[in-house]
Amino acid sequence: HIKIAATTEDGERICRSYTPIATGPGWFDVMVKVYPEGQVSQYIHTMDVGDILQCKGPYLGEFEYEPNQYTRYGLLAAGTGITPFVGLITTLLQEITVPQVELIFCNKSEKDILMPRELADWTAEHKSFAVHHILSEPECPSELVMRGHINKTQLLGYLPKPGEKMKVLVCGPPGFIKHCIPLLEELGYTEEMYTALQG
């Protein structure tokens, strides 16, 4: 994570953590969704190119990637919980032996889906990657999108089966994680097989 600081109109200094979606020597990219009540996201949104942003980090997260550690990944994301997975997916698709990656991405409606073009491109370019959208309130009903909230049937249909050389990662709001973990455990996933990330 990278901590980004902002100063409110009242002079209060506040910090929020963001997960970089790409990094390099001396730089990083973050994806920021602007919320009406989000003080830091609103602050960033008002900045111009060349303005200085106070940052600190990076800080290690709950999951540390190791090349070729797993042959199958199941990624469960809700909303901005997709951000930790963007860099991971990019890295996995560049491995010599590309693992199978299944992403279940939950959002309220189509307009809330972050990086739709990139997700579509990865799906078209890599047979080992698939994305499955679940929308609680879809604007345009489609056979390509599941409606409602994530359930055991969907997990059974798309996640790698419990076993060796596989990993399930979960990231999203606390309520999403609290909903998903019991479902995974009911399906036989042990604590070694899944990791919940703080989005």
Coordinates of N, CA, C and O in Angstrom, one line a residue:
H1 N 0.8 -1.2 0.0 CA 0.0 0.0 0.0 C 0.9 1.3 0.0 O 2.0 1.3 0.5
I2 N 0.3 2.3 -0.5 CA 0.9 3.6 -0.5 C 0.0 4.5 0.3 O -1.2 4.6 0.0
K3 N 0.5 5.3 1.3 CA -0.3 6.2 2.0 C -0.2 7.6 1.3 O 0.8 8.1 1.1
I4 N -1.4 8.2 1.0 CA -1.5 9.5 0.4 C -2.2 10.4 1.4 O -3.2 10.1 1.9
A5 N -1.6 11.6 1.6 CA -2.1 12.6 2.5 C -2.7 13.7 1.8 O -2.4 14.1 0.7
A6 N -3.7 14.3 2.4 CA -4.4 15.5 1.9 C -4.7 16.4 3.1 O -4.9 15.9 4.2
T7 N -4.9 17.7 2.8 CA -5.2 18.6 3.8 C -6.6 19.2 3.5 O -6.8 19.7 2.4
T8 N -7.5 19.1 4.4 CA -8.9 19.6 4.2 C -8.9 21.1 4.3 O -7.9 21.8 4.6
E9 N -10.1 21.7 3.9 CA -10.3 23.1 4.0 C -10.1 23.7 5.4 O -9.8 24.8 5.6
D10 N -10.4 22.8 6.4 CA -10.3 23.2 7.8 C -8.8 23.0 8.3 O -8.6 23.3 9.5
G11 N -7.9 22.6 7.4 CA -6.5 22.4 7.8 C -6.2 21.1 8.4 O -5.1 20.9 8.9
E12 N -7.2 20.2 8.4 CA -6.9 18.9 9.0 C -6.2 18.0 8.0 O -6.5 18.0 6.8
R13 N -5.1 17.3 8.4 CA -4.4 16.4 7.6 C -4.9 15.0 7.7 O -4.9 14.4 8.8
I14 N -5.3 14.4 6.6 CA -5.8 13.0 6.6 C -5.1 12.2 5.6 O -4.5 12.7 4.6
C15 N -5.0 10.9 5.9 CA -4.3 9.9 5.1 C -5.2 8.8 4.7 O -6.1 8.4 5.5
R16 N -5.0 8.3 3.5 CA -5.7 7.1 3.0 C -4.7 6.2 2.3 O -3.7 6.7 1.7
S17 N -5.0 4.9 2.4 CA -4.1 3.9 1.7 C -4.6 3.5 0.4 O -5.8 3.3 0.2
Y18 N -3.7 3.5 -0.6 CA -4.1 3.0 -2.0 C -3.1 2.0 -2.4 O -1.9 2.0 -2.1
T19 N -3.6 1.0 -3.2 CA -2.8 0.0 -3.7 C -2.3 0.3 -5.1 O -3.2 0.5 -6.0
P20 N -1.0 0.4 -5.4 CA -0.6 0.8 -6.7 C -1.0 -0.3 -7.7 O -1.0 -1.5 -7.4
I21 N -1.4 0.1 -8.9 CA -1.7 -0.9 -10.0 C -0.6 -1.1 -10.9 O -0.6 -2.0 -11.7
A22 N 0.5 -0.3 -10.8 CA 1.7 -0.5 -11.5 C 2.8 0.3 -10.8 O 2.5 1.4 -10.2
T23 N 4.0 -0.2 -10.9 CA 5.2 0.5 -10.3 C 6.4 0.4 -11.1 O 6.5 -0.5 -12.0
G24 N 7.4 1.2 -10.9 CA 8.7 1.2 -11.5 C 9.6 2.0 -10.7 O 9.3 2.6 -9.7
P25 N 10.9 2.1 -11.2 CA 11.9 2.8 -10.4 C 11.5 4.3 -10.3 O 11.4 5.0 -11.3
G26 N 11.2 4.7 -9.1 CA 10.8 6.1 -8.9 C 9.4 6.6 -9.2 O 9.1 7.8 -9.2
W27 N 8.5 5.6 -9.6 CA 7.2 6.0 -9.9 C 6.2 4.9 -9.5 O 6.6 3.8 -9.3
F28 N 4.9 5.3 -9.4 CA 3.8 4.3 -9.2 C 2.6 4.9 -9.8 O 2.4 6.1 -9.8
D29 N 1.6 4.0 -10.1 CA 0.3 4.4 -10.6 C -0.7 3.9 -9.6 O -0.7 2.8 -9.1
V30 N -1.7 4.8 -9.2 CA -2.8 4.4 -8.4 C -4.1 4.7 -9.1 O -4.1 5.6 -10.0
M31 N -5.1 3.9 -8.9 CA -6.4 4.1 -9.5 C -7.3 4.7 -8.4 O -7.5 4.0 -7.3
V32 N -7.8 5.9 -8.5 CA -8.6 6.5 -7.5 C -10.0 6.7 -8.0 O -10.3 7.4 -9.0
K33 N -11.0 6.1 -7.3 CA -12.4 6.4 -7.5 C -12.9 7.5 -6.7 O -12.7 7.5 -5.4
V34 N -13.5 8.5 -7.3 CA -13.9 9.7 -6.5 C -15.2 9.5 -5.9 O -16.2 9.2 -6.6
Y35 N -15.3 9.6 -4.6 CA -16.5 9.4 -3.8 C -17.0 10.8 -3.4 O -16.2 11.7 -3.0
P36 N -18.3 11.0 -3.3 CA -18.9 12.3 -2.9 C -18.4 12.7 -1.5 O -18.1 13.9 -1.2
E37 N -18.2 11.8 -0.6 CA -17.8 12.0 0.8 C -16.3 11.7 1.0 O -15.8 11.7 2.1
G38 N -15.6 11.3 -0.1 CA -14.2 10.9 0.0 C -13.3 12.1 0.1 O -13.0 12.7 -1.0
Q39 N -12.8 12.4 1.2 CA -12.0 13.6 1.4 C -10.7 13.6 0.6 O -10.3 14.5 -0.1
V40 N -10.0 12.4 0.6 CA -8.7 12.3 -0.1 C -9.0 12.2 -1.6 O -8.3 12.8 -2.4
S41 N -9.9 11.4 -2.0 CA -10.2 11.2 -3.4 C -10.7 12.5 -4.0 O -10.3 12.9 -5.2
Q42 N -11.5 13.3 -3.3 CA -11.9 14.6 -3.8 C -10.7 15.5 -3.9 O -10.6 16.3 -4.9
Y43 N -9.8 15.5 -3.0 CA -8.6 16.3 -3.0 C -7.7 16.0 -4.2 O -7.3 16.9 -4.9
I44 N -7.5 14.7 -4.5 CA -6.7 14.3 -5.6 C -7.4 14.7 -6.9 O -6.7 15.2 -7.8
H45 N -8.7 14.6 -7.0 CA -9.4 14.9 -8.2 C -9.3 16.4 -8.6 O -9.4 16.8 -9.7
T46 N -9.0 17.3 -7.6 CA -8.9 18.7 -7.9 C -7.5 19.1 -8.3 O -7.3 20.3 -8.7
M47 N -6.6 18.2 -8.2 CA -5.2 18.5 -8.5 C -4.9 18.6 -10.0 O -5.6 18.0 -10.8
D48 N -3.9 19.4 -10.3 CA -3.5 19.5 -11.7 C -2.1 18.8 -11.9 O -1.4 18.5 -11.0
V49 N -1.8 18.5 -13.2 CA -0.5 17.9 -13.5 C 0.6 18.8 -13.1 O 0.5 20.0 -13.3
G50 N 1.5 18.3 -12.3 CA 2.6 19.1 -11.8 C 2.5 19.4 -10.3 O 3.4 19.8 -9.7
D51 N 1.2 19.3 -9.8 CA 1.0 19.5 -8.4 C 1.7 18.4 -7.6 O 1.9 17.3 -8.0
I52 N 2.1 18.7 -6.3 CA 2.8 17.8 -5.5 C 1.9 17.1 -4.6 O 1.1 17.7 -3.9
L53 N 2.0 15.8 -4.5 CA 1.1 15.0 -3.6 C 2.0 14.3 -2.6 O 3.1 13.7 -2.9
Q54 N 1.6 14.4 -1.3 CA 2.4 13.8 -0.3 C 2.1 12.3 -0.2 O 0.9 11.9 0.0
C55 N 3.1 11.5 -0.3 CA 3.0 10.0 -0.2 C 4.0 9.4 0.7 O 5.1 10.0 1.0
K56 N 3.7 8.2 1.2 CA 4.6 7.5 2.1 C 4.4 6.0 1.8 O 3.3 5.5 1.6
G57 N 5.5 5.3 1.8 CA 5.4 3.8 1.6 C 6.5 3.4 0.6 O 7.5 4.1 0.4
P58 N 6.4 2.2 0.1 CA 5.3 1.2 0.2 C 5.3 0.4 1.5 O 6.3 0.2 2.1
Y59 N 4.1 -0.1 1.8 CA 4.0 -1.0 2.9 C 3.5 -2.4 2.4 O 2.7 -2.5 1.5
L60 N 4.1 -3.4 3.0 CA 3.8 -4.8 2.5 C 2.4 -5.1 2.8 O 1.8 -4.7 3.9
G61 N 1.7 -5.9 2.0 CA 0.3 -6.3 2.2 C 0.3 -7.7 2.7 O 1.3 -8.3 3.2
E62 N -0.9 -8.3 2.6 CA -1.2 -9.6 3.2 C -0.7 -10.8 2.3 O -0.6 -11.9 2.8
F63 N -0.5 -10.5 1.0 CA -0.1 -11.5 0.1 C 1.2 -11.1 -0.7 O 1.2 -10.0 -1.2
E64 N 2.2 -12.0 -0.6 CA 3.4 -11.7 -1.3 C 3.5 -12.6 -2.5 O 3.6 -13.8 -2.4
Y65 N 3.6 -12.1 -3.7 CA 3.7 -12.8 -5.0 C 5.0 -13.5 -5.1 O 6.1 -12.9 -4.9
E66 N 5.0 -14.8 -5.5 CA 6.2 -15.5 -5.9 C 5.9 -16.2 -7.2 O 4.9 -16.9 -7.4
P67 N 6.8 -16.0 -8.2 CA 6.6 -16.6 -9.5 C 6.4 -18.1 -9.5 O 7.1 -18.8 -8.7
N68 N 5.5 -18.5 -10.3 CA 5.2 -20.0 -10.4 C 4.8 -20.7 -9.1 O 5.0 -21.9 -9.0
Q69 N 4.4 -20.0 -8.1 CA 4.0 -20.6 -6.9 C 2.7 -21.4 -7.0 O 2.5 -22.4 -6.4
Y70 N 1.8 -20.8 -7.8 CA 0.5 -21.5 -8.0 C 0.2 -21.6 -9.5 O 0.6 -20.8 -10.3
T71 N -0.6 -22.6 -9.8 CA -1.0 -22.9 -11.2 C -2.4 -22.4 -11.5 O -2.8 -22.2 -12.6
R72 N -3.2 -22.1 -10.4 CA -4.5 -21.7 -10.5 C -4.8 -20.6 -9.5 O -4.5 -20.8 -8.3
Y73 N -5.4 -19.5 -10.0 CA -5.8 -18.4 -9.1 C -7.3 -18.1 -9.2 O -7.8 -18.1 -10.3
G74 N -8.0 -17.9 -8.1 CA -9.3 -17.4 -8.1 C -9.3 -16.0 -7.4 O -8.9 -15.9 -6.2
L75 N -9.8 -15.0 -8.1 CA -9.8 -13.7 -7.5 C -11.2 -13.2 -7.3 O -12.0 -13.2 -8.3
L76 N -11.6 -12.8 -6.1 CA -12.9 -12.3 -5.8 C -12.8 -10.8 -5.5 O -12.1 -10.5 -4.5
A77 N -13.4 -10.0 -6.3 CA -13.2 -8.5 -6.1 C -14.6 -7.8 -6.1 O -15.5 -8.3 -6.8
A78 N -14.7 -6.8 -5.2 CA -15.9 -6.0 -5.2 C -15.5 -4.5 -5.3 O -14.7 -4.1 -4.5
G79 N -16.0 -3.8 -6.3 CA -15.7 -2.4 -6.4 C -14.2 -2.1 -6.6 O -13.5 -2.7 -7.4
T80 N -13.7 -1.2 -5.7 CA -12.3 -0.8 -5.8 C -11.4 -1.9 -5.3 O -10.2 -1.8 -5.4
G81 N -12.0 -3.0 -4.8 CA -11.2 -4.2 -4.4 C -10.5 -4.8 -5.6 O -9.6 -5.7 -5.4
I82 N -10.7 -4.3 -6.8 CA -10.0 -4.8 -8.0 C -8.6 -4.3 -8.0 O -7.7 -4.9 -8.7
T83 N -8.3 -3.2 -7.4 CA -7.0 -2.5 -7.5 C -5.8 -3.4 -7.2 O -4.8 -3.4 -7.9
P84 N -5.8 -4.2 -6.1 CA -4.6 -5.0 -5.8 C -4.4 -6.1 -6.9 O -3.3 -6.6 -7.1
F85 N -5.5 -6.4 -7.6 CA -5.4 -7.5 -8.6 C -4.9 -7.1 -9.9 O -4.5 -7.9 -10.7
V86 N -5.0 -5.8 -10.2 CA -4.6 -5.3 -11.6 C -3.1 -5.6 -11.8 O -2.8 -6.2 -12.8
G87 N -2.3 -5.2 -10.9 CA -0.8 -5.5 -11.0 C -0.5 -7.0 -11.0 O 0.3 -7.5 -11.8
L88 N -1.3 -7.7 -10.1 CA -1.0 -9.2 -10.1 C -1.4 -9.8 -11.4 O -0.7 -10.7 -11.9
I89 N -2.6 -9.5 -11.9 CA -3.0 -10.1 -13.2 C -2.0 -9.8 -14.3 O -1.6 -10.7 -15.1
T90 N -1.6 -8.5 -14.4 CA -0.6 -8.2 -15.4 C 0.7 -9.0 -15.3 O 1.2 -9.5 -16.3
T91 N 1.1 -9.2 -14.0 CA 2.3 -10.0 -13.8 C 2.1 -11.5 -14.1 O 2.9 -12.1 -14.8
L92 N 1.0 -12.0 -13.7 CA 0.7 -13.5 -14.0 C 0.6 -13.8 -15.5 O 1.1 -14.8 -15.9
L93 N 0.0 -12.8 -16.2 CA -0.1 -13.1 -17.7 C 1.2 -13.0 -18.4 O 1.3 -13.3 -19.6
Q94 N 2.3 -12.5 -17.7 CA 3.6 -12.4 -18.3 C 4.5 -13.6 -17.9 O 5.6 -13.7 -18.4
E95 N 4.0 -14.5 -17.1 CA 4.8 -15.6 -16.7 C 5.1 -16.6 -17.8 O 4.3 -16.6 -18.8
I96 N 6.2 -17.3 -17.8 CA 6.5 -18.2 -18.9 C 5.4 -19.3 -19.0 O 4.9 -19.6 -20.1
T97 N 5.1 -19.8 -17.9 CA 3.9 -20.8 -17.8 C 2.8 -20.0 -17.1 O 2.8 -19.8 -15.9
V98 N 1.9 -19.5 -17.9 CA 0.8 -18.7 -17.4 C -0.2 -19.5 -16.6 O -0.8 -20.5 -17.1
P99 N -0.5 -19.2 -15.4 CA -1.5 -19.9 -14.6 C -2.9 -19.6 -15.0 O -3.1 -18.6 -15.7
Q100 N -3.9 -20.4 -14.7 CA -5.3 -20.1 -14.9 C -5.8 -19.1 -13.9 O -5.6 -19.3 -12.7
V101 N -6.3 -18.0 -14.4 CA -6.8 -16.9 -13.5 C -8.3 -16.7 -13.8 O -8.7 -16.4 -14.9
E102 N -9.1 -16.9 -12.8 CA -10.5 -16.6 -12.8 C -10.9 -15.5 -11.9 O -10.7 -15.6 -10.7
L103 N -11.4 -14.4 -12.5 CA -11.8 -13.2 -11.7 C -13.3 -13.1 -11.6 O -14.0 -13.1 -12.7
I104 N -13.8 -13.1 -10.4 CA -15.2 -12.8 -10.2 C -15.3 -11.4 -9.7 O -14.8 -11.1 -8.6
F105 N -15.9 -10.5 -10.5 CA -15.9 -9.0 -10.2 C -17.3 -8.6 -9.9 O -18.2 -8.6 -10.7
C106 N -17.6 -8.1 -8.6 CA -18.9 -7.7 -8.2 C -19.0 -6.2 -8.1 O -18.1 -5.5 -7.6
N107 N -20.1 -5.7 -8.7 CA -20.4 -4.2 -8.7 C -21.9 -4.0 -8.6 O -22.6 -4.9 -8.7
K108 N -22.2 -2.7 -8.4 CA -23.6 -2.4 -8.3 C -24.3 -2.4 -9.8 O -25.3 -3.0 -10.0
S109 N -23.6 -1.7 -10.7 CA -24.1 -1.6 -12.1 C -23.0 -1.5 -13.0 O -21.8 -1.4 -12.6
E110 N -23.3 -1.5 -14.3 CA -22.3 -1.5 -15.4 C -21.3 -0.3 -15.2 O -20.1 -0.4 -15.4
K111 N -21.9 0.9 -14.9 CA -21.0 2.1 -14.8 C -20.0 2.1 -13.6 O -19.1 2.9 -13.6
D112 N -20.2 1.1 -12.7 CA -19.3 1.0 -11.6 C -18.1 0.1 -11.9 O -17.2 0.0 -11.0
I113 N -18.1 -0.6 -13.0 CA -17.0 -1.5 -13.3 C -15.8 -0.7 -13.7 O -15.8 0.1 -14.6
L114 N -14.7 -0.9 -12.9 CA -13.5 -0.2 -13.1 C -12.7 -1.0 -14.2 O -12.7 -2.2 -14.2
M115 N -12.0 -0.2 -15.1 CA -11.1 -0.8 -16.1 C -11.8 -1.8 -17.0 O -11.2 -2.9 -17.2
P116 N -13.0 -1.5 -17.5 CA -13.7 -2.5 -18.3 C -13.0 -2.9 -19.6 O -13.0 -4.0 -20.0
R117 N -12.3 -1.9 -20.2 CA -11.6 -2.1 -21.4 C -10.4 -3.1 -21.2 O -10.2 -4.0 -22.0
E118 N -9.6 -2.8 -20.2 CA -8.5 -3.7 -19.9 C -8.9 -5.1 -19.6 O -8.3 -6.1 -20.1
L119 N -10.0 -5.3 -18.8 CA -10.5 -6.6 -18.5 C -10.9 -7.3 -19.8 O -10.7 -8.5 -20.0
A120 N -11.6 -6.6 -20.7 CA -12.0 -7.2 -21.9 C -10.8 -7.6 -22.8 O -10.8 -8.7 -23.4
D121 N -9.8 -6.7 -22.8 CA -8.6 -7.0 -23.6 C -7.9 -8.2 -23.1 O -7.4 -9.1 -23.9
W122 N -7.7 -8.3 -21.8 CA -7.1 -9.5 -21.2 C -7.8 -10.8 -21.5 O -7.2 -11.8 -21.8
T123 N -9.1 -10.7 -21.4 CA -9.9 -11.9 -21.7 C -9.7 -12.3 -23.2 O -9.7 -13.5 -23.5
A124 N -9.7 -11.3 -24.1 CA -9.6 -11.6 -25.5 C -8.2 -12.1 -25.9 O -8.0 -13.0 -26.8
E125 N -7.2 -11.7 -25.2 CA -5.8 -12.0 -25.6 C -5.2 -13.2 -24.9 O -4.2 -13.7 -25.3
H126 N -5.8 -13.6 -23.7 CA -5.3 -14.7 -23.0 C -6.3 -15.7 -22.6 O -7.3 -15.5 -21.9
K127 N -6.1 -16.9 -23.1 CA -7.1 -18.0 -22.9 C -7.1 -18.4 -21.4 O -8.0 -19.0 -20.9
S128 N -6.0 -18.1 -20.7 CA -5.9 -18.5 -19.3 C -6.5 -17.5 -18.4 O -6.5 -17.7 -17.1
F129 N -7.1 -16.4 -18.9 CA -7.8 -15.4 -18.0 C -9.2 -15.3 -18.4 O -9.6 -15.3 -19.6
A130 N -10.1 -15.3 -17.4 CA -11.5 -15.1 -17.6 C -12.1 -14.2 -16.5 O -11.6 -14.2 -15.3
V131 N -13.0 -13.3 -16.9 CA -13.7 -12.4 -15.9 C -15.2 -12.7 -15.9 O -15.7 -12.9 -17.0
H132 N -15.7 -12.8 -14.7 CA -17.2 -13.1 -14.6 C -17.8 -11.9 -13.8 O -17.4 -11.7 -12.6
H133 N -18.7 -11.2 -14.4 CA -19.3 -10.0 -13.7 C -20.6 -10.4 -13.0 O -21.4 -11.1 -13.5
I134 N -20.7 -9.9 -11.8 CA -21.9 -10.0 -11.0 C -22.4 -8.6 -10.6 O -21.6 -7.9 -10.0
L135 N -23.6 -8.2 -11.0 CA -24.1 -6.9 -10.7 C -25.4 -7.0 -9.9 O -26.3 -7.8 -10.2
S136 N -25.4 -6.2 -8.8 CA -26.6 -6.3 -7.9 C -27.7 -5.5 -8.5 O -28.9 -5.9 -8.3
E137 N -27.5 -4.4 -9.3 CA -28.5 -3.7 -9.9 C -28.1 -3.3 -11.4 O -27.8 -2.2 -11.7
P138 N -28.1 -4.3 -12.3 CA -27.7 -4.1 -13.7 C -28.7 -3.1 -14.4 O -29.9 -3.2 -14.2
E139 N -28.1 -2.3 -15.2 CA -29.0 -1.3 -16.0 C -29.5 -2.0 -17.2 O -30.6 -1.7 -17.7
C140 N -28.7 -2.9 -17.8 CA -29.0 -3.6 -19.1 C -28.9 -5.1 -18.8 O -27.8 -5.6 -19.0
P141 N -29.9 -5.8 -18.5 CA -29.8 -7.2 -18.3 C -29.2 -7.9 -19.5 O -29.5 -7.6 -20.7
S142 N -28.3 -8.8 -19.2 CA -27.5 -9.5 -20.3 C -27.2 -10.9 -19.8 O -27.0 -11.2 -18.7
E143 N -27.1 -11.8 -20.8 CA -26.7 -13.2 -20.5 C -25.2 -13.2 -20.1 O -24.8 -14.2 -19.5
L144 N -24.4 -12.2 -20.4 CA -23.0 -12.1 -20.1 C -22.8 -11.7 -18.6 O -21.6 -11.7 -18.1
V145 N -23.8 -11.2 -18.0 CA -23.7 -10.7 -16.6 C -24.6 -11.4 -15.7 O -25.8 -11.6 -16.0
M146 N -24.1 -11.8 -14.5 CA -24.9 -12.5 -13.5 C -25.5 -11.4 -12.6 O -24.9 -10.4 -12.3
R147 N -26.7 -11.6 -12.1 CA -27.4 -10.6 -11.3 C -27.5 -11.1 -9.9 O -27.7 -12.3 -9.6
G148 N -27.4 -10.1 -9.0 CA -27.6 -10.4 -7.5 C -26.3 -10.3 -6.8 O -25.5 -9.4 -7.1
H149 N -26.1 -11.2 -5.8 CA -24.9 -11.1 -5.0 C -24.2 -12.5 -5.1 O -24.8 -13.5 -5.4
I150 N -22.9 -12.5 -4.8 CA -22.1 -13.7 -5.0 C -22.6 -14.8 -4.1 O -23.0 -14.6 -2.9
N151 N -22.6 -16.0 -4.6 CA -23.1 -17.2 -3.9 C -22.3 -18.4 -4.1 O -21.4 -18.4 -5.0
K152 N -22.6 -19.5 -3.4 CA -21.8 -20.7 -3.6 C -21.8 -21.3 -5.0 O -20.9 -21.9 -5.4
T153 N -23.0 -21.2 -5.6 CA -23.1 -21.8 -7.0 C -22.1 -21.1 -7.9 O -21.4 -21.8 -8.7
Q154 N -21.9 -19.8 -7.8 CA -21.0 -19.1 -8.7 C -19.5 -19.4 -8.3 O -18.7 -19.6 -9.2
L155 N -19.3 -19.6 -7.0 CA -17.9 -19.9 -6.6 C -17.6 -21.3 -7.1 O -16.4 -21.6 -7.5
L156 N -18.5 -22.2 -7.0 CA -18.3 -23.6 -7.5 C -18.0 -23.6 -9.0 O -17.2 -24.4 -9.5
G157 N -18.7 -22.8 -9.7 CA -18.6 -22.8 -11.1 C -17.4 -22.2 -11.7 O -16.9 -22.5 -12.8
Y158 N -16.8 -21.2 -11.0 CA -15.7 -20.5 -11.6 C -14.3 -20.6 -10.8 O -13.3 -20.4 -11.4
L159 N -14.4 -20.8 -9.5 CA -13.1 -20.8 -8.8 C -12.4 -22.2 -9.0 O -13.0 -23.2 -9.3
P160 N -11.0 -22.2 -8.9 CA -10.3 -23.4 -8.9 C -10.7 -24.3 -7.7 O -11.0 -23.8 -6.6
K161 N -10.9 -25.6 -7.9 CA -11.3 -26.5 -6.9 C -10.2 -26.5 -5.8 O -9.0 -26.3 -6.0
P162 N -10.6 -26.7 -4.5 CA -9.7 -26.7 -3.4 C -8.6 -27.8 -3.7 O -8.9 -28.9 -4.2
G163 N -7.4 -27.5 -3.4 CA -6.3 -28.5 -3.7 C -4.9 -27.8 -3.6 O -4.8 -26.7 -3.0
E164 N -4.0 -28.4 -4.2 CA -2.6 -27.9 -4.1 C -2.4 -27.0 -5.3 O -3.1 -27.0 -6.3
K165 N -1.4 -26.1 -5.2 CA -0.9 -25.2 -6.2 C -2.1 -24.3 -6.7 O -2.2 -23.9 -7.8
M166 N -3.0 -23.9 -5.8 CA -4.0 -23.0 -6.1 C -4.2 -21.9 -5.0 O -3.8 -22.2 -3.8
K167 N -4.7 -20.8 -5.3 CA -4.9 -19.7 -4.3 C -6.1 -18.9 -4.7 O -6.3 -18.5 -5.8
V168 N -6.9 -18.6 -3.7 CA -8.1 -17.7 -3.8 C -7.7 -16.4 -3.0 O -7.3 -16.5 -1.8
L169 N -7.9 -15.3 -3.7 CA -7.7 -14.0 -3.0 C -9.0 -13.2 -3.1 O -9.7 -13.2 -4.1
V170 N -9.3 -12.6 -1.9 CA -10.5 -11.8 -1.8 C -10.2 -10.4 -1.4 O -9.4 -10.1 -0.5
C171 N -10.8 -9.4 -2.1 CA -10.6 -8.0 -1.8 C -11.8 -7.2 -2.1 O -12.5 -7.3 -3.1
G172 N -12.2 -6.4 -1.1 CA -13.4 -5.5 -1.3 C -13.7 -4.9 0.1 O -13.0 -5.0 1.0
P173 N -14.9 -4.3 0.2 CA -15.4 -3.8 1.5 C -15.4 -4.9 2.5 O -15.6 -6.1 2.2
P174 N -15.3 -4.5 3.8 CA -15.4 -5.5 4.9 C -16.6 -6.4 4.8 O -16.5 -7.6 5.1
G175 N -17.7 -5.9 4.4 CA -18.9 -6.7 4.3 C -18.8 -7.7 3.3 O -19.3 -8.9 3.4
F176 N -18.2 -7.4 2.2 CA -18.0 -8.4 1.1 C -17.0 -9.5 1.5 O -17.3 -10.7 1.3
I177 N -16.0 -9.2 2.2 CA -15.1 -10.2 2.7 C -15.7 -11.1 3.7 O -15.6 -12.3 3.7
K178 N -16.5 -10.4 4.6 CA -17.2 -11.2 5.7 C -18.2 -12.1 5.0 O -18.5 -13.2 5.6
H179 N -18.8 -11.8 3.9 CA -19.8 -12.6 3.2 C -19.1 -13.8 2.5 O -19.6 -14.9 2.5
C180 N -17.9 -13.5 1.9 CA -17.2 -14.5 1.1 C -16.5 -15.6 1.8 O -16.5 -16.8 1.4
I181 N -15.8 -15.2 2.9 CA -15.0 -16.2 3.7 C -15.8 -17.4 4.1 O -15.4 -18.6 3.9
P182 N -17.0 -17.2 4.8 CA -17.8 -18.4 5.2 C -18.2 -19.3 4.0 O -18.2 -20.5 4.1
L183 N -18.5 -18.7 2.8 CA -18.8 -19.5 1.6 C -17.7 -20.3 1.2 O -17.8 -21.5 0.9
L184 N -16.5 -19.7 1.2 CA -15.3 -20.5 0.8 C -15.0 -21.7 1.8 O -14.8 -22.8 1.3
E185 N -15.2 -21.4 3.1 CA -14.9 -22.5 4.0 C -16.0 -23.6 3.9 O -15.7 -24.8 4.1
E186 N -17.2 -23.2 3.6 CA -18.3 -24.2 3.4 C -18.0 -25.1 2.2 O -18.4 -26.3 2.2
L187 N -17.3 -24.6 1.2 CA -16.9 -25.3 0.0 C -15.6 -26.1 0.2 O -15.2 -26.7 -0.8
G188 N -15.0 -26.0 1.3 CA -13.8 -26.8 1.6 C -12.5 -26.1 1.4 O -11.4 -26.8 1.5
Y189 N -12.5 -24.8 1.3 CA -11.2 -24.1 1.2 C -10.7 -23.8 2.6 O -11.4 -23.3 3.4
T190 N -9.4 -24.2 2.8 CA -8.8 -24.0 4.1 C -8.2 -22.6 4.2 O -8.0 -22.0 3.1
E191 N -7.7 -22.2 5.4 CA -7.1 -20.9 5.5 C -5.8 -20.8 4.7 O -5.4 -19.7 4.3
E192 N -5.2 -21.9 4.4 CA -4.0 -21.9 3.6 C -4.3 -21.6 2.1 O -3.4 -21.2 1.3
M193 N -5.5 -21.9 1.7 CA -5.9 -21.8 0.3 C -6.5 -20.4 -0.1 O -6.6 -20.1 -1.3
Y194 N -6.8 -19.6 0.9 CA -7.4 -18.3 0.6 C -6.7 -17.2 1.5 O -6.2 -17.4 2.5
T195 N -6.7 -16.0 0.9 CA -6.2 -14.8 1.7 C -7.1 -13.6 1.4 O -7.5 -13.4 0.3
A196 N -7.5 -13.0 2.5 CA -8.3 -11.7 2.4 C -7.4 -10.5 2.4 O -6.6 -10.4 3.3
L197 N -7.5 -9.7 1.4 CA -6.7 -8.5 1.3 C -7.5 -7.3 1.7 O -8.7 -7.2 1.4
Q198 N -6.8 -6.3 2.3 CA -7.5 -5.1 2.7 C -7.4 -4.1 1.5 O -6.3 -3.7 1.1
G199 N -8.6 -3.8 0.8 CA -8.6 -3.0 -0.3 C -8.5 -1.5 0.0 O -8.6 -1.1 1.1

